[in-house]
mmCIF file with all atom_site columns, C-alpha atoms in Angstrom:
data_model
loop_
_atom_site.group_PDB
_atom_site.id
_atom_site.type_symbol
_atom_site.label_atom_id
_atom_site.label_alt_id
_atom_site.label_comp_id
_atom_site.label_asym_id
_atom_site.label_entity_id
_atom_site.label_seq_id
_atom_site.pdbx_PDB_ins_code
_atom_site.Cartn_x
_atom_site.Cartn_y
_atom_site.Cartn_z
_atom_site.occupancy
_atom_site.B_iso_or_equiv
_atom_site.pdbx_formal_charge
_atom_site.auth_seq_id
_atom_site.auth_comp_id
_atom_site.auth_asym_id
_atom_site.auth_atom_id
_atom_site.pdbx_PDB_model_num
ATOM 1   C CA . UNK A 1 1   ? -116.952 38.924  124.426 1.00 70.00 ? 1214 UNK A CA 1
ATOM 2   C CA . UNK A 1 2   ? -115.662 36.161  122.239 1.00 72.00 ? 1215 UNK A CA 1
ATOM 3   C CA . UNK A 1 3   ? -112.162 37.642  122.160 1.00 80.00 ? 1216 UNK A CA 1
ATOM 4   C CA . UNK A 1 4   ? -112.029 37.956  125.973 1.00 80.00 ? 1217 UNK A CA 1
ATOM 5   C CA . UNK A 1 5   ? -113.042 34.323  126.340 1.00 80.00 ? 1218 UNK A CA 1
ATOM 6   C CA . UNK A 1 6   ? -110.315 33.201  123.918 1.00 84.00 ? 1219 UNK A CA 1
ATOM 7   C CA . UNK A 1 7   ? -107.694 35.337  125.707 1.00 85.00 ? 1220 UNK A CA 1
ATOM 8   C CA . UNK A 1 8   ? -108.698 33.948  129.118 1.00 85.00 ? 1221 UNK A CA 1
ATOM 9   C CA . UNK A 1 9   ? -108.687 30.382  127.776 1.00 80.00 ? 1222 UNK A CA 1
ATOM 10  C CA . UNK A 1 10  ? -105.288 30.917  126.162 1.00 82.00 ? 1223 UNK A CA 1
ATOM 11  C CA . UNK A 1 11  ? -103.912 32.384  129.428 1.00 83.00 ? 1224 UNK A CA 1
ATOM 12  C CA . UNK A 1 12  ? -105.155 29.424  131.449 1.00 79.00 ? 1225 UNK A CA 1
ATOM 13  C CA . UNK A 1 13  ? -103.670 27.020  128.949 1.00 82.00 ? 1226 UNK A CA 1
ATOM 14  C CA . UNK A 1 14  ? -100.349 28.866  129.078 1.00 80.00 ? 1227 UNK A CA 1
ATOM 15  C CA . UNK A 1 15  ? -100.323 28.748  132.895 1.00 77.00 ? 1228 UNK A CA 1
ATOM 16  C CA . UNK A 1 16  ? -101.097 25.038  132.833 1.00 75.00 ? 1229 UNK A CA 1
ATOM 17  C CA . UNK A 1 17  ? -98.197  24.409  130.427 1.00 74.00 ? 1230 UNK A CA 1
ATOM 18  C CA . UNK A 1 18  ? -95.805  26.436  132.601 1.00 70.00 ? 1231 UNK A CA 1
ATOM 19  C CA . UNK A 1 19  ? -96.862  24.483  135.705 1.00 71.00 ? 1232 UNK A CA 1
ATOM 20  C CA . UNK A 1 20  ? -96.254  21.189  133.916 1.00 70.00 ? 1233 UNK A CA 1
ATOM 21  C CA . UNK A 1 21  ? -92.823  22.346  132.777 1.00 72.00 ? 1234 UNK A CA 1
ATOM 22  C CA . UNK A 1 22  ? -91.871  23.373  136.321 1.00 72.00 ? 1235 UNK A CA 1
ATOM 23  C CA . UNK A 1 23  ? -93.082  20.050  137.757 1.00 67.00 ? 1236 UNK A CA 1
ATOM 24  C CA . UNK A 1 24  ? -91.142  18.087  135.113 1.00 63.00 ? 1237 UNK A CA 1
ATOM 25  C CA . UNK A 1 25  ? -87.995  20.104  135.783 1.00 61.00 ? 1238 UNK A CA 1
ATOM 26  C CA . UNK A 1 26  ? -88.225  19.309  139.504 1.00 61.00 ? 1239 UNK A CA 1
ATOM 27  C CA . UNK A 1 27  ? -88.742  15.602  138.804 1.00 57.00 ? 1240 UNK A CA 1
ATOM 28  C CA . UNK A 1 28  ? -85.718  15.490  136.508 1.00 58.00 ? 1241 UNK A CA 1
ATOM 29  C CA . UNK A 1 29  ? -83.582  17.270  139.091 1.00 59.00 ? 1242 UNK A CA 1
ATOM 30  C CA . UNK A 1 30  ? -84.428  14.563  141.626 1.00 56.00 ? 1243 UNK A CA 1
ATOM 31  C CA . UNK A 1 31  ? -83.123  11.834  139.318 1.00 56.00 ? 1244 UNK A CA 1
ATOM 32  C CA . UNK A 1 32  ? -80.117  13.735  138.009 1.00 58.00 ? 1245 UNK A CA 1
ATOM 33  C CA . UNK A 1 33  ? -76.685  12.476  139.057 1.00 54.00 ? 1246 UNK A CA 1
ATOM 34  C CA . UNK A 1 34  ? -75.222  15.571  140.641 1.00 58.00 ? 1247 UNK A CA 1
ATOM 35  C CA . UNK A 1 35  ? -71.645  14.508  141.179 1.00 62.00 ? 1248 UNK A CA 1
ATOM 36  C CA . UNK A 1 36  ? -69.230  13.305  138.507 1.00 64.00 ? 1249 UNK A CA 1
ATOM 37  C CA . UNK A 1 37  ? -67.598  11.107  141.161 1.00 69.00 ? 1250 UNK A CA 1
ATOM 38  C CA . UNK A 1 38  ? -70.775  9.019   141.290 1.00 75.00 ? 1251 UNK A CA 1
ATOM 39  C CA . UNK A 1 39  ? -70.437  8.314   137.576 1.00 73.00 ? 1252 UNK A CA 1
ATOM 40  C CA . UNK A 1 40  ? -66.806  7.292   138.034 1.00 75.00 ? 1253 UNK A CA 1
ATOM 41  C CA . UNK A 1 41  ? -67.716  5.021   140.959 1.00 76.00 ? 1254 UNK A CA 1
ATOM 42  C CA . UNK A 1 42  ? -70.412  3.305   138.923 1.00 74.00 ? 1255 UNK A CA 1
ATOM 43  C CA . UNK A 1 43  ? -67.977  2.898   136.033 1.00 72.00 ? 1256 UNK A CA 1
ATOM 44  C CA . UNK A 1 44  ? -65.329  1.390   138.343 1.00 75.00 ? 1257 UNK A CA 1
ATOM 45  C CA . UNK A 1 45  ? -67.820  -1.110  139.759 1.00 72.00 ? 1258 UNK A CA 1
ATOM 46  C CA . UNK A 1 46  ? -68.981  -2.175  136.312 1.00 70.00 ? 1259 UNK A CA 1
ATOM 47  C CA . UNK A 1 47  ? -65.457  -2.464  134.928 1.00 70.00 ? 1260 UNK A CA 1
ATOM 48  C CA . UNK A 1 48  ? -64.025  -4.150  138.026 1.00 66.00 ? 1261 UNK A CA 1
ATOM 49  C CA . UNK A 1 49  ? -63.409  -7.865  138.443 1.00 62.00 ? 1262 UNK A CA 1
ATOM 50  C CA . UNK A 1 50  ? -66.313  -8.307  140.833 1.00 66.00 ? 1263 UNK A CA 1
ATOM 51  C CA . UNK A 1 51  ? -68.962  -7.645  138.172 1.00 68.00 ? 1264 UNK A CA 1
ATOM 52  C CA . UNK A 1 52  ? -69.378  -9.625  134.950 1.00 72.00 ? 1265 UNK A CA 1
ATOM 53  C CA . UNK A 1 53  ? -72.138  -9.476  132.413 1.00 74.00 ? 1266 UNK A CA 1
ATOM 54  C CA . UNK A 1 54  ? -74.407  -12.526 132.152 1.00 78.00 ? 1267 UNK A CA 1
ATOM 55  C CA . UNK A 1 55  ? -72.967  -13.192 128.694 1.00 79.00 ? 1268 UNK A CA 1
ATOM 56  C CA . UNK A 1 56  ? -69.410  -13.222 130.071 1.00 80.00 ? 1269 UNK A CA 1
ATOM 57  C CA . UNK A 1 57  ? -70.457  -15.548 132.909 1.00 80.00 ? 1270 UNK A CA 1
ATOM 58  C CA . UNK A 1 58  ? -72.094  -17.913 130.416 1.00 84.00 ? 1271 UNK A CA 1
ATOM 59  C CA . UNK A 1 59  ? -68.999  -17.883 128.190 1.00 85.00 ? 1272 UNK A CA 1
ATOM 60  C CA . UNK A 1 60  ? -66.696  -18.537 131.176 1.00 84.00 ? 1273 UNK A CA 1
ATOM 61  C CA . UNK A 1 61  ? -68.873  -21.467 132.279 1.00 84.00 ? 1274 UNK A CA 1
ATOM 62  C CA . UNK A 1 62  ? -68.868  -22.910 128.749 1.00 85.00 ? 1275 UNK A CA 1
ATOM 63  C CA . UNK A 1 63  ? -65.077  -22.670 128.487 1.00 86.00 ? 1276 UNK A CA 1
ATOM 64  C CA . UNK A 1 64  ? -64.602  -24.252 131.926 1.00 83.00 ? 1277 UNK A CA 1
ATOM 65  C CA . UNK A 1 65  ? -66.934  -27.113 130.999 1.00 81.00 ? 1278 UNK A CA 1
ATOM 66  C CA . UNK A 1 66  ? -65.129  -27.626 127.694 1.00 79.00 ? 1279 UNK A CA 1
ATOM 67  C CA . UNK A 1 67  ? -61.721  -27.725 129.401 1.00 78.00 ? 1280 UNK A CA 1
ATOM 68  C CA . UNK A 1 68  ? -63.025  -30.131 132.047 1.00 73.00 ? 1281 UNK A CA 1
ATOM 69  C CA . UNK A 1 69  ? -64.451  -32.414 129.377 1.00 71.00 ? 1282 UNK A CA 1
ATOM 70  C CA . UNK A 1 70  ? -61.161  -32.405 127.463 1.00 69.00 ? 1283 UNK A CA 1
ATOM 71  C CA . UNK A 1 71  ? -59.265  -33.354 130.628 1.00 66.00 ? 1284 UNK A CA 1
ATOM 72  C CA . UNK A 1 72  ? -61.800  -36.083 131.388 1.00 63.00 ? 1285 UNK A CA 1
ATOM 73  C CA . UNK A 1 73  ? -61.722  -37.515 127.866 1.00 60.00 ? 1286 UNK A CA 1
ATOM 74  C CA . UNK A 1 74  ? -57.962  -37.669 127.725 1.00 56.00 ? 1287 UNK A CA 1
ATOM 75  C CA . UNK A 1 75  ? -57.685  -39.137 131.218 1.00 53.00 ? 1288 UNK A CA 1
ATOM 76  C CA . UNK A 1 76  ? -55.091  -36.556 132.129 1.00 48.00 ? 1289 UNK A CA 1
ATOM 77  C CA . UNK A 1 77  ? -57.078  -35.319 135.139 1.00 46.00 ? 1290 UNK A CA 1
ATOM 78  C CA . UNK A 1 78  ? -56.821  -38.634 137.009 1.00 50.00 ? 1291 UNK A CA 1
ATOM 79  C CA . UNK A 1 79  ? -53.575  -40.225 135.843 1.00 52.00 ? 1292 UNK A CA 1
ATOM 80  C CA . UNK A 1 80  ? -51.432  -37.258 134.907 1.00 52.00 ? 1293 UNK A CA 1
ATOM 81  C CA . UNK A 1 81  ? -50.402  -38.950 131.656 1.00 54.00 ? 1294 UNK A CA 1
ATOM 82  C CA . UNK A 1 82  ? -52.129  -39.196 128.337 1.00 50.00 ? 1295 UNK A CA 1
ATOM 83  C CA . UNK A 1 83  ? -54.085  -42.444 127.873 1.00 49.00 ? 1296 UNK A CA 1
ATOM 84  C CA . UNK A 1 84  ? -53.660  -44.825 124.985 1.00 53.00 ? 1297 UNK A CA 1
ATOM 85  C CA . UNK A 1 85  ? -56.196  -47.115 123.358 1.00 53.00 ? 1298 UNK A CA 1
ATOM 86  C CA . UNK A 1 86  ? -54.828  -49.920 125.496 1.00 52.00 ? 1299 UNK A CA 1
ATOM 87  C CA . UNK A 1 87  ? -55.670  -47.965 128.669 1.00 55.00 ? 1300 UNK A CA 1
ATOM 88  C CA . UNK A 1 88  ? -59.197  -47.223 127.475 1.00 62.00 ? 1301 UNK A CA 1
ATOM 89  C CA . UNK A 1 89  ? -59.856  -50.731 126.216 1.00 71.00 ? 1302 UNK A CA 1
ATOM 90  C CA . UNK A 1 90  ? -58.541  -52.581 129.266 1.00 70.00 ? 1303 UNK A CA 1
ATOM 91  C CA . UNK A 1 91  ? -61.143  -55.146 130.295 1.00 74.00 ? 1304 UNK A CA 1
ATOM 92  C CA . UNK A 1 92  ? -63.209  -54.700 127.119 1.00 76.00 ? 1305 UNK A CA 1
ATOM 93  C CA . UNK A 1 93  ? -63.482  -57.833 124.996 1.00 81.00 ? 1306 UNK A CA 1
ATOM 94  C CA . UNK A 1 94  ? -64.658  -57.016 121.500 1.00 82.00 ? 1307 UNK A CA 1
ATOM 95  C CA . UNK A 1 95  ? -66.182  -59.719 119.235 1.00 84.00 ? 1308 UNK A CA 1
ATOM 96  C CA . UNK A 1 96  ? -64.149  -60.918 116.290 1.00 84.00 ? 1309 UNK A CA 1
ATOM 97  C CA . UNK A 1 97  ? -63.922  -58.308 113.529 1.00 84.00 ? 1310 UNK A CA 1
ATOM 98  C CA . UNK A 1 98  ? -64.505  -55.435 115.972 1.00 85.00 ? 1311 UNK A CA 1
ATOM 99  C CA . UNK A 1 99  ? -61.836  -53.125 117.342 1.00 84.00 ? 1312 UNK A CA 1
ATOM 100 C CA . UNK A 1 100 ? -61.823  -50.896 120.389 1.00 84.00 ? 1313 UNK A CA 1
ATOM 101 C CA . UNK A 1 101 ? -61.897  -47.201 119.461 1.00 81.00 ? 1314 UNK A CA 1
ATOM 102 C CA . UNK A 1 102 ? -60.516  -44.165 121.318 1.00 77.00 ? 1315 UNK A CA 1
ATOM 103 C CA . UNK A 1 103 ? -63.680  -43.960 123.468 1.00 78.00 ? 1316 UNK A CA 1
ATOM 104 C CA . UNK A 1 104 ? -63.444  -47.592 124.584 1.00 79.00 ? 1317 UNK A CA 1
ATOM 105 C CA . UNK A 1 105 ? -66.337  -48.744 122.345 1.00 84.00 ? 1318 UNK A CA 1
ATOM 106 C CA . UNK A 1 106 ? -66.184  -51.828 120.118 1.00 86.00 ? 1319 UNK A CA 1
ATOM 107 C CA . UNK A 1 107 ? -66.601  -50.764 116.482 1.00 87.00 ? 1320 UNK A CA 1
ATOM 108 C CA . UNK A 1 108 ? -66.517  -52.491 113.091 1.00 88.00 ? 1321 UNK A CA 1
ATOM 109 C CA . UNK A 1 109 ? -65.628  -50.752 109.815 1.00 89.00 ? 1322 UNK A CA 1
ATOM 110 C CA . UNK A 1 110 ? -68.577  -50.630 107.418 1.00 88.00 ? 1323 UNK A CA 1
ATOM 111 C CA . UNK A 1 111 ? -67.551  -48.750 104.267 1.00 87.00 ? 1324 UNK A CA 1
ATOM 112 C CA . UNK A 1 112 ? -67.103  -45.124 105.297 1.00 86.00 ? 1325 UNK A CA 1
ATOM 113 C CA . UNK A 1 113 ? -68.839  -45.547 108.657 1.00 87.00 ? 1326 UNK A CA 1
ATOM 114 C CA . UNK A 1 114 ? -68.201  -47.530 111.822 1.00 87.00 ? 1327 UNK A CA 1
ATOM 115 C CA . UNK A 1 115 ? -70.891  -49.775 113.304 1.00 89.00 ? 1328 UNK A CA 1
ATOM 116 C CA . UNK A 1 116 ? -71.256  -50.581 116.989 1.00 88.00 ? 1329 UNK A CA 1
ATOM 117 C CA . UNK A 1 117 ? -71.714  -54.167 118.198 1.00 86.00 ? 1330 UNK A CA 1
ATOM 118 C CA . UNK A 1 118 ? -75.532  -54.138 118.229 1.00 85.00 ? 1331 UNK A CA 1
ATOM 119 C CA . UNK A 1 119 ? -75.843  -53.138 114.536 1.00 87.00 ? 1332 UNK A CA 1
ATOM 120 C CA . UNK A 1 120 ? -75.309  -54.934 111.231 1.00 86.00 ? 1333 UNK A CA 1
ATOM 121 C CA . UNK A 1 121 ? -73.428  -53.605 108.207 1.00 87.00 ? 1334 UNK A CA 1
ATOM 122 C CA . UNK A 1 122 ? -75.638  -53.583 105.077 1.00 90.00 ? 1335 UNK A CA 1
ATOM 123 C CA . UNK A 1 123 ? -75.735  -52.006 101.610 1.00 90.00 ? 1336 UNK A CA 1
ATOM 124 C CA . UNK A 1 124 ? -78.583  -49.961 100.202 1.00 89.00 ? 1337 UNK A CA 1
ATOM 125 C CA . UNK A 1 125 ? -79.842  -50.116 96.582  1.00 89.00 ? 1338 UNK A CA 1
ATOM 126 C CA . UNK A 1 126 ? -76.956  -47.925 95.436  1.00 89.00 ? 1339 UNK A CA 1
ATOM 127 C CA . UNK A 1 127 ? -74.297  -50.055 97.121  1.00 88.00 ? 1340 UNK A CA 1
ATOM 128 C CA . UNK A 1 128 ? -73.641  -47.590 99.926  1.00 88.00 ? 1341 UNK A CA 1
ATOM 129 C CA . UNK A 1 129 ? -72.885  -49.318 103.207 1.00 89.00 ? 1342 UNK A CA 1
ATOM 130 C CA . UNK A 1 130 ? -74.712  -48.318 106.389 1.00 89.00 ? 1343 UNK A CA 1
ATOM 131 C CA . UNK A 1 131 ? -75.367  -49.625 109.903 1.00 88.00 ? 1344 UNK A CA 1
ATOM 132 C CA . UNK A 1 132 ? -78.773  -51.147 110.666 1.00 87.00 ? 1345 UNK A CA 1
ATOM 133 C CA . UNK A 1 133 ? -80.166  -52.694 113.840 1.00 83.00 ? 1346 UNK A CA 1
ATOM 134 C CA . UNK A 1 134 ? -80.311  -56.507 113.534 1.00 74.00 ? 1347 UNK A CA 1
ATOM 135 C CA . UNK A 1 135 ? -83.451  -57.775 111.791 1.00 72.00 ? 1348 UNK A CA 1
ATOM 136 C CA . UNK A 1 136 ? -86.253  -58.835 114.082 1.00 66.00 ? 1349 UNK A CA 1
ATOM 137 C CA . UNK A 1 137 ? -85.100  -56.543 116.890 1.00 56.00 ? 1350 UNK A CA 1
ATOM 138 C CA . UNK A 1 138 ? -86.477  -53.094 117.527 1.00 55.00 ? 1351 UNK A CA 1
ATOM 139 C CA . UNK A 1 139 ? -84.003  -50.436 118.655 1.00 50.00 ? 1352 UNK A CA 1
#
């Protein structure tokens, strides 16, 4: 009696496993790409010029922005000729001791650094020069 029960249980379990295998095989057949031409078409679309990965798009945008900024900084985009300090500093009157730099900002040499107009050149305890906002004023 016990053996018959085990055989029947084993048979039912085997049938259940076979049914699951058949169902899984049918599901996989539905999702299978049946034609090699479909794979080639997908490959052509992905490799074509019309599709770019998000990383490539981000890199292209970064390079375009960098090139645009270089053109803007040199002034070449508007004038067609490279600017000089005179062109950038036209109309800027720097206080005495200050010079106009390549960005059109008045700067004063302070040891190894350059201070802008609103800062003072001072030395720390070790004699190293640095720029500090004027005393009594908060930045």
